Tab-separated table of C-alpha atoms in Angstrom:
chain	number	residue	atom	x	y	z
A	11	UNK	CA	-0.121	-0.016	-0.056
A	12	UNK	CA	1.082	3.438	-0.363
A	13	UNK	CA	2.984	4.796	2.618
A	14	UNK	CA	0.916	7.729	3.019
A	15	UNK	CA	-2.370	5.505	3.810
A	16	UNK	CA	-4.272	6.923	6.564
A	17	UNK	CA	-6.618	4.803	9.009
A	18	UNK	CA	-9.373	5.740	11.171
A	19	UNK	CA	-10.712	3.687	14.095
A	20	UNK	CA	-14.228	4.761	14.823
A	21	UNK	CA	-16.615	4.218	17.674
A	22	UNK	CA	-13.946	4.309	20.566
A	23	UNK	CA	-14.965	4.221	24.052
A	24	UNK	CA	-12.107	3.248	26.287
A	25	UNK	CA	-9.036	5.861	26.731
A	26	UNK	CA	-6.634	2.957	26.388
A	27	UNK	CA	-7.897	2.027	23.012
A	28	UNK	CA	-7.478	5.524	21.889
A	29	UNK	CA	-4.024	5.644	23.062
A	30	UNK	CA	-3.313	2.377	21.479
A	31	UNK	CA	-4.807	3.340	18.085
A	32	UNK	CA	-2.191	6.351	17.882
A	33	UNK	CA	0.409	3.975	18.938
A	34	UNK	CA	-0.298	1.556	16.323
A	35	UNK	CA	-0.112	4.022	13.548
A	36	UNK	CA	-3.908	5.333	12.967
A	37	UNK	CA	-4.417	8.861	11.876
A	38	UNK	CA	-7.811	9.511	13.246
A	39	UNK	CA	-10.264	8.032	15.758
A	40	UNK	CA	-13.984	8.540	15.735
A	41	UNK	CA	-16.188	9.097	18.909
A	42	UNK	CA	-19.788	8.554	18.292
A	43	UNK	CA	-22.635	10.816	19.424
A	44	UNK	CA	-25.858	8.794	18.573
A	45	UNK	CA	-27.940	7.332	21.070
A	46	UNK	CA	-28.984	4.439	19.082
A	47	UNK	CA	-25.427	3.279	18.731
A	48	UNK	CA	-23.865	0.646	20.599
A	49	UNK	CA	-20.799	2.772	20.375
A	50	UNK	CA	-22.598	6.229	21.683
A	51	UNK	CA	-20.593	8.089	24.055
A	52	UNK	CA	-21.676	11.115	26.316
A	53	UNK	CA	-19.965	14.491	26.149
A	54	UNK	CA	-18.111	13.662	29.464
A	55	UNK	CA	-16.868	10.457	28.270
A	56	UNK	CA	-15.766	12.049	24.955
A	57	UNK	CA	-13.872	14.409	26.960
A	58	UNK	CA	-11.658	11.796	28.660
A	59	UNK	CA	-11.249	9.842	25.378
A	60	UNK	CA	-9.970	13.058	23.874
A	61	UNK	CA	-7.543	13.660	26.464
A	62	UNK	CA	-6.081	10.221	25.822
A	63	UNK	CA	-5.512	10.970	22.292
A	64	UNK	CA	-1.542	11.303	21.676
A	65	UNK	CA	-0.349	14.517	19.882
A	66	UNK	CA	-1.090	14.380	16.334
A	67	UNK	CA	-4.081	11.952	16.264
A	68	UNK	CA	-7.019	13.503	14.770
A	69	UNK	CA	-10.290	13.406	16.890
A	70	UNK	CA	-13.426	12.996	14.966
A	71	UNK	CA	-17.034	13.679	16.326
A	72	UNK	CA	-19.612	11.728	14.443
A	73	UNK	CA	-23.036	13.011	14.587
A	74	UNK	CA	-26.362	12.108	12.726
A	75	UNK	CA	-28.575	14.956	11.740
A	76	UNK	CA	-27.714	16.961	14.998
A	77	UNK	CA	-28.779	20.343	15.808
A	78	UNK	CA	-26.668	23.230	16.744
A	79	UNK	CA	-27.477	22.848	20.615
A	80	UNK	CA	-26.130	19.218	20.494
A	81	UNK	CA	-22.974	20.297	18.367
A	82	UNK	CA	-22.479	23.266	20.723
A	83	UNK	CA	-22.400	20.896	23.759
A	84	UNK	CA	-19.794	18.767	22.156
A	85	UNK	CA	-17.727	21.494	20.621
A	86	UNK	CA	-17.537	23.273	24.038
A	87	UNK	CA	-16.250	20.400	25.960
A	88	UNK	CA	-14.622	17.756	23.796
A	89	UNK	CA	-11.187	18.775	22.126
A	90	UNK	CA	-12.172	17.532	18.594
A	91	UNK	CA	-10.672	18.324	15.066
A	92	UNK	CA	-13.122	17.396	12.926
A	93	UNK	CA	-16.832	16.775	12.495
A	94	UNK	CA	-18.338	13.557	10.711
A	95	UNK	CA	-21.691	14.160	9.457
A	96	UNK	CA	-23.029	10.784	9.099
A	97	UNK	CA	-26.904	11.657	8.703
A	98	UNK	CA	-28.964	13.008	5.500
A	99	UNK	CA	-27.455	16.536	6.087
A	100	UNK	CA	-27.703	18.660	3.037
A	101	UNK	CA	-24.723	20.393	1.473
A	102	UNK	CA	-26.234	23.566	3.154
A	103	UNK	CA	-26.028	22.169	6.582
A	104	UNK	CA	-22.480	20.933	5.992
A	105	UNK	CA	-21.453	24.636	4.834
A	106	UNK	CA	-23.468	25.830	7.977
A	107	UNK	CA	-21.487	23.566	10.443
A	108	UNK	CA	-18.196	24.545	8.779
A	109	UNK	CA	-19.044	28.163	8.904
A	110	UNK	CA	-20.294	27.838	12.870
A	111	UNK	CA	-17.185	26.000	14.306
A	112	UNK	CA	-14.407	26.493	11.945
A	113	UNK	CA	-13.437	22.986	11.866
A	114	UNK	CA	-13.278	20.695	8.871
A	115	UNK	CA	-16.135	18.494	8.157
A	116	UNK	CA	-16.307	15.141	6.544
A	117	UNK	CA	-19.578	13.957	4.893
A	118	UNK	CA	-20.527	10.445	4.936
A	119	UNK	CA	-22.326	9.199	1.771
A	120	UNK	CA	-24.134	5.834	1.703
A	121	UNK	CA	-23.273	3.727	-1.284
A	122	UNK	CA	-25.630	0.893	-2.669
A	123	UNK	CA	-25.961	1.766	-6.543
A	124	UNK	CA	-24.281	3.835	-9.286
A	125	UNK	CA	-27.051	6.369	-8.494
A	126	UNK	CA	-25.674	6.700	-4.939
A	127	UNK	CA	-22.355	7.508	-6.254
A	128	UNK	CA	-23.548	10.396	-8.311
A	129	UNK	CA	-24.913	11.956	-5.139
A	130	UNK	CA	-21.187	12.435	-3.922
A	131	UNK	CA	-20.775	15.352	-6.209
A	132	UNK	CA	-23.366	17.233	-4.233
A	133	UNK	CA	-20.759	17.528	-1.328
A	134	UNK	CA	-17.721	18.123	-3.378
A	135	UNK	CA	-17.827	21.832	-3.096
A	136	UNK	CA	-18.702	22.117	0.719
A	137	UNK	CA	-16.998	19.251	2.776
A	138	UNK	CA	-13.546	18.718	3.405
A	139	UNK	CA	-13.420	15.176	3.146
A	140	UNK	CA	-15.866	12.389	2.215
A	141	UNK	CA	-16.460	9.095	3.888
A	142	UNK	CA	-17.813	6.496	1.374
A	143	UNK	CA	-19.638	3.807	3.247
A	144	UNK	CA	-22.181	1.292	2.737
A	145	UNK	CA	-25.721	2.343	2.581
A	146	UNK	CA	-27.900	1.160	5.431
A	147	UNK	CA	-30.573	-1.050	4.788
A	148	UNK	CA	-33.891	0.183	4.849
A	149	UNK	CA	-35.500	0.592	8.222
A	150	UNK	CA	-32.021	0.110	9.942
A	151	UNK	CA	-31.532	1.967	13.265
A	152	UNK	CA	-27.729	2.889	12.324
A	153	UNK	CA	-26.686	4.866	9.271
A	154	UNK	CA	-23.473	3.245	9.578
A	155	UNK	CA	-21.251	0.702	11.788
A	156	UNK	CA	-23.465	-2.287	10.597
A	157	UNK	CA	-20.870	-4.374	9.392
A	158	UNK	CA	-21.973	-4.311	5.655
A	159	UNK	CA	-19.845	-3.669	2.648
A	160	UNK	CA	-20.885	-2.524	-0.859
A	161	UNK	CA	-19.684	-3.115	-4.368
A	162	UNK	CA	-16.206	-1.641	-4.476
A	163	UNK	CA	-16.222	-1.574	-8.097
A	164	UNK	CA	-18.798	1.448	-7.943
A	165	UNK	CA	-15.701	3.457	-6.705
A	166	UNK	CA	-12.817	1.871	-8.353
A	167	UNK	CA	-10.303	4.138	-9.002
A	168	UNK	CA	-12.365	7.371	-8.425
A	169	UNK	CA	-10.757	10.475	-8.168
A	170	UNK	CA	-12.967	13.291	-6.395
A	171	UNK	CA	-11.657	16.798	-5.858
A	172	UNK	CA	-11.579	16.251	-2.038
A	173	UNK	CA	-9.904	13.626	-0.005
A	174	UNK	CA	-12.162	10.458	0.707
A	175	UNK	CA	-12.059	7.743	2.968
A	176	UNK	CA	-13.516	4.024	2.379
A	177	UNK	CA	-15.769	2.549	5.053
A	178	UNK	CA	-18.288	-0.229	5.237
A	179	UNK	CA	-17.765	-3.871	6.188
A	180	UNK	CA	-13.715	-3.585	6.360
A	181	UNK	CA	-11.823	-6.026	8.371
A	182	UNK	CA	-8.077	-7.167	8.796
A	183	UNK	CA	-8.867	-9.823	6.258
A	184	UNK	CA	-10.232	-7.770	3.131
A	185	UNK	CA	-8.955	-4.264	3.720
A	186	UNK	CA	-5.915	-4.961	1.727
A	187	UNK	CA	-7.897	-6.057	-1.107
A	188	UNK	CA	-10.351	-3.122	-0.841
A	189	UNK	CA	-7.457	-0.588	-1.058
A	190	UNK	CA	-5.992	-2.426	-4.072
A	191	UNK	CA	-9.357	-2.339	-5.844
A	192	UNK	CA	-10.579	1.025	-5.199
A	193	UNK	CA	-7.262	3.126	-4.699
A	194	UNK	CA	-8.309	4.156	-1.572
A	195	UNK	CA	-5.835	6.275	0.457
A	196	UNK	CA	-7.827	6.436	3.610
A	197	UNK	CA	-9.792	3.577	5.316
A	198	UNK	CA	-12.324	3.521	8.268
A	199	UNK	CA	-13.015	0.799	10.565
A	200	UNK	CA	-15.296	0.170	13.210
A	201	UNK	CA	-17.404	-3.101	13.533
A	202	UNK	CA	-14.367	-4.878	11.801
A	203	UNK	CA	-12.171	-4.597	14.895
A	204	UNK	CA	-15.039	-5.765	17.507
A	205	UNK	CA	-15.831	-8.892	19.148
A	206	UNK	CA	-19.291	-7.661	19.854
A	207	UNK	CA	-21.043	-4.181	18.774
A	208	UNK	CA	-19.216	-1.659	20.271
A	209	UNK	CA	-16.521	-3.897	21.947
A	210	UNK	CA	-13.055	-3.122	20.377
A	211	UNK	CA	-10.609	-5.696	20.502
A	212	UNK	CA	-6.772	-4.576	20.589
A	213	UNK	CA	-5.647	-7.549	18.586
A	214	UNK	CA	-7.873	-6.901	15.873
A	215	UNK	CA	-7.204	-3.204	15.833
A	216	UNK	CA	-3.526	-3.939	15.710
A	217	UNK	CA	-4.058	-6.759	12.788
A	218	UNK	CA	-6.054	-3.987	10.913
A	219	UNK	CA	-3.547	-1.242	11.145
A	220	UNK	CA	-0.926	-3.789	10.173
A	221	UNK	CA	-3.038	-4.947	7.230
A	222	UNK	CA	-3.948	-1.634	5.953
A	223	UNK	CA	-0.404	0.032	6.220
A	224	UNK	CA	1.454	-2.708	4.959
């Protein structure tokens, strides 16, 4: 893989796992602020997680269709470096969040068909990064973190005008293949390094980082 590959470990809930992610070579860690998620953390918990992050490890706050009051509470108490908007936020909302907080915004886009890929361009002028994820099944409680992948051929060697990150069903066993096929320079994992929903496994984290950064 290219030596500048970057890895994001999302849905962390323990300070020692945040520290481990940095030590293993992750570039980003993600904290989930979504009550329906088994990876959900409170503002107070996230503050402790952020304190545990080594210098240089980017701390990403994942929110789903959050209002300003929710974002204000996170921004006021947690030392985050980036927002991840993982709901149905419009391009206009992405621009609002950027302007309000002065932080970069990563917009997640769910992919299932070629028609979904076209939607990515709607955010190219307003987001700082894109997270290309598997589209959640109809009626699913979670917009991401479902352990599902999508047809990677849909984004094979795609080159958008801003950095993008591949997500959705990645594991230590398939991340290398996904990177080779798509050309992704950034990858995101959550359920792929867990032994149960929301329960990260240090050995799986290590295996994923080794595979992604090989």
